[in-house]
Short mmCIF file of C-alpha atoms in Angstrom, two decimals:
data_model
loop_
_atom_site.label_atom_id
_atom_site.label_comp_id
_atom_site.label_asym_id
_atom_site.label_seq_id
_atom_site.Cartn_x
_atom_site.Cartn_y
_atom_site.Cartn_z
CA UNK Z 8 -17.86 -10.23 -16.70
CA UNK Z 9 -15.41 -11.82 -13.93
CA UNK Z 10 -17.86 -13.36 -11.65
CA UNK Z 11 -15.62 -14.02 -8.76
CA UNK Z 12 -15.47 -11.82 -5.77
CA UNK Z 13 -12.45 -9.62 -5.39
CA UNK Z 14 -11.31 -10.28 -9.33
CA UNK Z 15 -7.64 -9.03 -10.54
CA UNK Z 16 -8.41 -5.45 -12.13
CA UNK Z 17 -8.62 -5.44 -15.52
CA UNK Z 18 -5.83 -3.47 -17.36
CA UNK Z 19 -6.62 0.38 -17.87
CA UNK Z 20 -7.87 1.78 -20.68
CA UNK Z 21 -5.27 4.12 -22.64
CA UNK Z 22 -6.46 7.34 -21.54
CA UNK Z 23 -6.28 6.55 -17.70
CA UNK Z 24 -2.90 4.90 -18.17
CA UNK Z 25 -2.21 8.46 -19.86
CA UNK Z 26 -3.53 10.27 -17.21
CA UNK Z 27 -1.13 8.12 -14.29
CA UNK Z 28 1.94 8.11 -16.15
CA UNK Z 29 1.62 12.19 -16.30
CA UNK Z 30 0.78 12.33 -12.73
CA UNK Z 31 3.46 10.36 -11.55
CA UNK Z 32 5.77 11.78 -14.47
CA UNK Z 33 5.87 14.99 -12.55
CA UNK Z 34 8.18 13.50 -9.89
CA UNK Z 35 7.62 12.64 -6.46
CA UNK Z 36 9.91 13.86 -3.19
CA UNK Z 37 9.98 13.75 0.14
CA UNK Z 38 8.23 15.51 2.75
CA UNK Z 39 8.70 14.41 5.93
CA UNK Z 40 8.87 11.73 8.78
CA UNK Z 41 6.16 11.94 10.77
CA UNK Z 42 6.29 10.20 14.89
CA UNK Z 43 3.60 11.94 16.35
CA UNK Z 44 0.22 13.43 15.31
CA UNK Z 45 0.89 17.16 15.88
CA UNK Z 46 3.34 16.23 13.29
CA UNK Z 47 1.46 15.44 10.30
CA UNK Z 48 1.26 18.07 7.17
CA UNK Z 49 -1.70 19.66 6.12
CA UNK Z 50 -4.55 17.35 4.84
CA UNK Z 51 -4.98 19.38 1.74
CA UNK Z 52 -4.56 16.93 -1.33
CA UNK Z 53 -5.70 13.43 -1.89
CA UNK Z 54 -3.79 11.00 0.28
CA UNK Z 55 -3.26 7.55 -0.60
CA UNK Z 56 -1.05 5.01 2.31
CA UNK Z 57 0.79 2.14 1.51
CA UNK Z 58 0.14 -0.56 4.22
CA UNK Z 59 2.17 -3.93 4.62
CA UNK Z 60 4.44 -7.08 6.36
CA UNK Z 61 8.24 -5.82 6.68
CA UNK Z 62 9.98 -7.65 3.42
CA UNK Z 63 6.44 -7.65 1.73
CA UNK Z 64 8.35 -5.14 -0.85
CA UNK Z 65 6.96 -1.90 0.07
CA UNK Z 66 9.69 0.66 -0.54
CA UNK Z 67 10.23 -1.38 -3.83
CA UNK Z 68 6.55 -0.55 -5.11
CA UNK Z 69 6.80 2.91 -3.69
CA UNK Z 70 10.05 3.55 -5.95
CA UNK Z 71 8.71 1.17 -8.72
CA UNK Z 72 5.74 3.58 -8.99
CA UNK Z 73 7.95 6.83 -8.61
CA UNK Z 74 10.28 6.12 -11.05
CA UNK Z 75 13.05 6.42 -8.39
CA UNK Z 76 15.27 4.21 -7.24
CA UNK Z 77 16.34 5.20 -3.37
CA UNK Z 78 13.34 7.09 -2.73
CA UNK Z 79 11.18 4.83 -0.36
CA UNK Z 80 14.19 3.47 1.73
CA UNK Z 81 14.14 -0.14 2.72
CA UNK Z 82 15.52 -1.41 5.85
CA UNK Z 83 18.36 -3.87 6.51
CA UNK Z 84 16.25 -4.86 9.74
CA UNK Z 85 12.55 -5.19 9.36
CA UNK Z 86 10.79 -2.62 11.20
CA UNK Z 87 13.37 -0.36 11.64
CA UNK Z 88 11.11 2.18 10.02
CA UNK Z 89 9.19 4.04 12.79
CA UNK Z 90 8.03 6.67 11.52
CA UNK Z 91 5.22 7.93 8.93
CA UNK Z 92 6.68 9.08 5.49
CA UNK Z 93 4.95 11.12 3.50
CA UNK Z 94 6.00 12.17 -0.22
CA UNK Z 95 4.69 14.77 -2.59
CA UNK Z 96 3.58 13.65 -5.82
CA UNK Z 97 2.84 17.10 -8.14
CA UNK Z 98 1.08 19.65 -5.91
CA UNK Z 99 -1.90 17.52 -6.04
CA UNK Z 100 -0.97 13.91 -4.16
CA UNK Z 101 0.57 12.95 -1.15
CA UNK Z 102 1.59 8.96 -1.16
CA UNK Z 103 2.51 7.89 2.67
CA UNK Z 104 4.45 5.05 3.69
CA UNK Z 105 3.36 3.32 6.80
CA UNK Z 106 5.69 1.66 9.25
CA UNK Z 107 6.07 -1.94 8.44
CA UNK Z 108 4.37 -4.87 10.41
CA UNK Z 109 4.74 -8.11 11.62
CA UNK Z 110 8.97 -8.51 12.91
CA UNK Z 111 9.18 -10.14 15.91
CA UNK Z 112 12.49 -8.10 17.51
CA UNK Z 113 10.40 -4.51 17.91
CA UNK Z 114 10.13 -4.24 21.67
CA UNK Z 115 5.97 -4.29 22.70
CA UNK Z 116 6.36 -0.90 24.10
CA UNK Z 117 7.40 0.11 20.81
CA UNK Z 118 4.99 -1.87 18.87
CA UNK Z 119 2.03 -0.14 20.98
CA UNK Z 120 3.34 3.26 20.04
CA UNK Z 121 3.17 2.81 16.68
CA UNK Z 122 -0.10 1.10 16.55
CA UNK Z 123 -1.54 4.28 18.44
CA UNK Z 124 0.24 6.39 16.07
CA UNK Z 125 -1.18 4.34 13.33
CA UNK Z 126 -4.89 4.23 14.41
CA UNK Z 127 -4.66 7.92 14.65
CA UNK Z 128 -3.72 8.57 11.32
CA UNK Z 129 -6.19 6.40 9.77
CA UNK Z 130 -9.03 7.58 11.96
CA UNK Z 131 -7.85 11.18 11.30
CA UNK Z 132 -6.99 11.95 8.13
CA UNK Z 133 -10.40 13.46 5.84
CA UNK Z 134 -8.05 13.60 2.55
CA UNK Z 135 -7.11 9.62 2.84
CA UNK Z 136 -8.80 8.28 -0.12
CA UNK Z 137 -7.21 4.81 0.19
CA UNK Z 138 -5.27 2.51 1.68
CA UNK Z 139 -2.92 -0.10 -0.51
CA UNK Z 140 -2.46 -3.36 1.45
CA UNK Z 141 0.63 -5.15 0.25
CA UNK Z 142 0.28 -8.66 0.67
CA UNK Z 143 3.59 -11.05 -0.82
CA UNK Z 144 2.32 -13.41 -3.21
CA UNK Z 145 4.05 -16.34 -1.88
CA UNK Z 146 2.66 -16.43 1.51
CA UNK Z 147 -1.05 -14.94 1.10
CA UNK Z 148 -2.65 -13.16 3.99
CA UNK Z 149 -1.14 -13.96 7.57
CA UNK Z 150 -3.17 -12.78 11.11
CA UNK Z 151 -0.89 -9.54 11.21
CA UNK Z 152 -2.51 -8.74 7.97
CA UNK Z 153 -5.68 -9.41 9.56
CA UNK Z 154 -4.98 -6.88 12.50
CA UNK Z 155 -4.37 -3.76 9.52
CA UNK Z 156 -7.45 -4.90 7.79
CA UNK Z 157 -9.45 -4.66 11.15
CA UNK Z 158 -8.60 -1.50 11.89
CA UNK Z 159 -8.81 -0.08 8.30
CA UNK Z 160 -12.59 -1.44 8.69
CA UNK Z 161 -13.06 0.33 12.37
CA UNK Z 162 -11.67 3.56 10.52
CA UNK Z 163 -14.09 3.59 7.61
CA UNK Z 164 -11.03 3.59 5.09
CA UNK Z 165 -11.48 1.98 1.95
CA UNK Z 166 -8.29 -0.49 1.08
CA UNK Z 167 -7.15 -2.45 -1.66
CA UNK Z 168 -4.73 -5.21 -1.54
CA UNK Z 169 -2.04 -5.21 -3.99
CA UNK Z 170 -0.45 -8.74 -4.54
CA UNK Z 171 3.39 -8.34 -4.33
CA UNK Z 172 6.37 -10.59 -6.15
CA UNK Z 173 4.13 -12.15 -8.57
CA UNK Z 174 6.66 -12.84 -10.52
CA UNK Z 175 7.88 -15.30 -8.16
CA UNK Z 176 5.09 -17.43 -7.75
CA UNK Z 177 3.95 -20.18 -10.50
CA UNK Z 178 0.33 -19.51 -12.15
CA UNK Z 179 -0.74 -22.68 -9.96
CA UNK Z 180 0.40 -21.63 -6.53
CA UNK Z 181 -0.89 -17.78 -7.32
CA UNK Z 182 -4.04 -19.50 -8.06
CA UNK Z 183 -3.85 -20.79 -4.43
CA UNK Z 184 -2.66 -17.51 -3.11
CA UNK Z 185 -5.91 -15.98 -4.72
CA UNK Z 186 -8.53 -18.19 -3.20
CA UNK Z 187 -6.72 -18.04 0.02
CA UNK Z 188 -7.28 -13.83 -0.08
CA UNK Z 189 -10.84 -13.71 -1.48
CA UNK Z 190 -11.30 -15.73 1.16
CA UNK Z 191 -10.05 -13.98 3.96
CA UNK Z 192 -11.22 -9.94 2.40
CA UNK Z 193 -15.20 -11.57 2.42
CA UNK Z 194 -14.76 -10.76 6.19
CA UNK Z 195 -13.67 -7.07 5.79
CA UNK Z 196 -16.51 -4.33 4.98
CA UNK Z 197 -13.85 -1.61 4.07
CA UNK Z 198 -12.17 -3.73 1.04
CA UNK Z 199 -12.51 -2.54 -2.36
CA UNK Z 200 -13.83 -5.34 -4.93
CA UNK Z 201 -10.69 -5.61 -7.19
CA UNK Z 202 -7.48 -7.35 -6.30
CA UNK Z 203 -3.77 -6.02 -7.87
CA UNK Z 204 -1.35 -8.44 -9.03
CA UNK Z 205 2.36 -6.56 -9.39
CA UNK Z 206 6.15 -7.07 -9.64
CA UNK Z 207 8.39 -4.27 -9.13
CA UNK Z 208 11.16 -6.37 -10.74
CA UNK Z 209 9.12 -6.79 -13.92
CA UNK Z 210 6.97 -3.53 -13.72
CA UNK Z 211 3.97 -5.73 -13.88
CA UNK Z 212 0.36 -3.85 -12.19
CA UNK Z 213 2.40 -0.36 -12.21
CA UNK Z 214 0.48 1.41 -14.46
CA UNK Z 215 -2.88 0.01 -13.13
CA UNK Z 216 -2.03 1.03 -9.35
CA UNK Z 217 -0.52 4.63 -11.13
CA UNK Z 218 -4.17 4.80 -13.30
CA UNK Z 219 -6.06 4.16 -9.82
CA UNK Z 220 -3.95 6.89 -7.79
CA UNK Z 221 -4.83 9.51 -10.42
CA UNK Z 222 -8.10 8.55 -11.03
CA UNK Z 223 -9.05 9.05 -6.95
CA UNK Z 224 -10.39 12.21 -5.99
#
């Protein structure tokens, strides 16, 4: 057994990689832009939210996991995104794409908006059964990380960081990146115990963050 606190999940078995690939095999569109509380759809499904750094590859992952290409749209300018996207997935899932974090060019008025937009959400939302943190690979987690952590924590929502553009880093510097995150998650009492390593590019952790969606209830 992997001794180590915050290990990389083990691969899933073939039934629960079954069980993802059907869920997300039903096709997954989208629902709506959300700015403003009074805004949001029902919470009547399981709700997972997808958390992360502009550039740290979100919309990638989000379309890696769909199986389509354009439907998480990334930005030319980070944190252009304002808004709260939620998809369908079946009748059974939403998957919600948070505004990205961390550009320096938002204006602080806008920043503040969003950040009371995004404590909202996480505070309000009964169906949210996680939170996927996407931290890039090459850089580890940096103090705006920190801030998303801290209020994931002061909401009570469980998160899980997902390791993105693996591919890019060599096994010695991922090693680094590793320490450097099992590290800095000790400090957070809302972090789930496993860590997921994944490349869009080379489809590497999608079935195992697939297998987790559809296993949450």
């Amino acid at each position: 057994m992997n001794a180590l606190p915050f290990p990389v999940a083990d691969p899933p078995d073939d039934a629960t990689v079954e069980r993802g690939r059907r869920l997300f095999a039903t096709g997954a569109e989208f629902l709506k832009g959300v700015v403003a509380m009074d805004g949001m759809p029902p919470a009547d499904r399981v709700e997972v939210c997808f958390a992360g750094r502009s550039n740290v590859g979100k919309s990638t992952l989000i379309n890696a996991l769909t199986g389509r290409k354009a439907l998480a749209r990334a930005s030319n300018t980070p944190g252009r995104t304002q808004e709260i996207n939620f998809f369908t997935l079946a009748d059974s899932h939403y998957l919600v794409d948070l505004p990205g974090y961390g550009f320096a060019n938002a204006p602080v008025a806008v920043v503040e908006k969003w950040q009371r937009l995004l404590k909202s959400y996480l505070a309000g939302r009964a169906t949210l059964r996680r939170a996927f943190v996407l931290i890039d690979t090459r850089h580890g987690v940096k103090p705006v990380d920190e801030e998303i952590m801290a209020l994931l924590d002061k909401a009570a929502v469980t998160f899980q960081v997902v390791l993105t553009k693996a591919d890019k880093v060599k096994d010695r510097d991922r090693e680094k990146t590793l320490t450097q995150v099992r590290g800095a998650l000790a400090g957070h009492p809302a972090a789930y115990p496993e860590l997921v390593l994944s490349s869009s590019e080379k489809g590497e952790g999608i079935a195992s963050l697939r297998s987790i969606i559809a296993t949450l209830d």
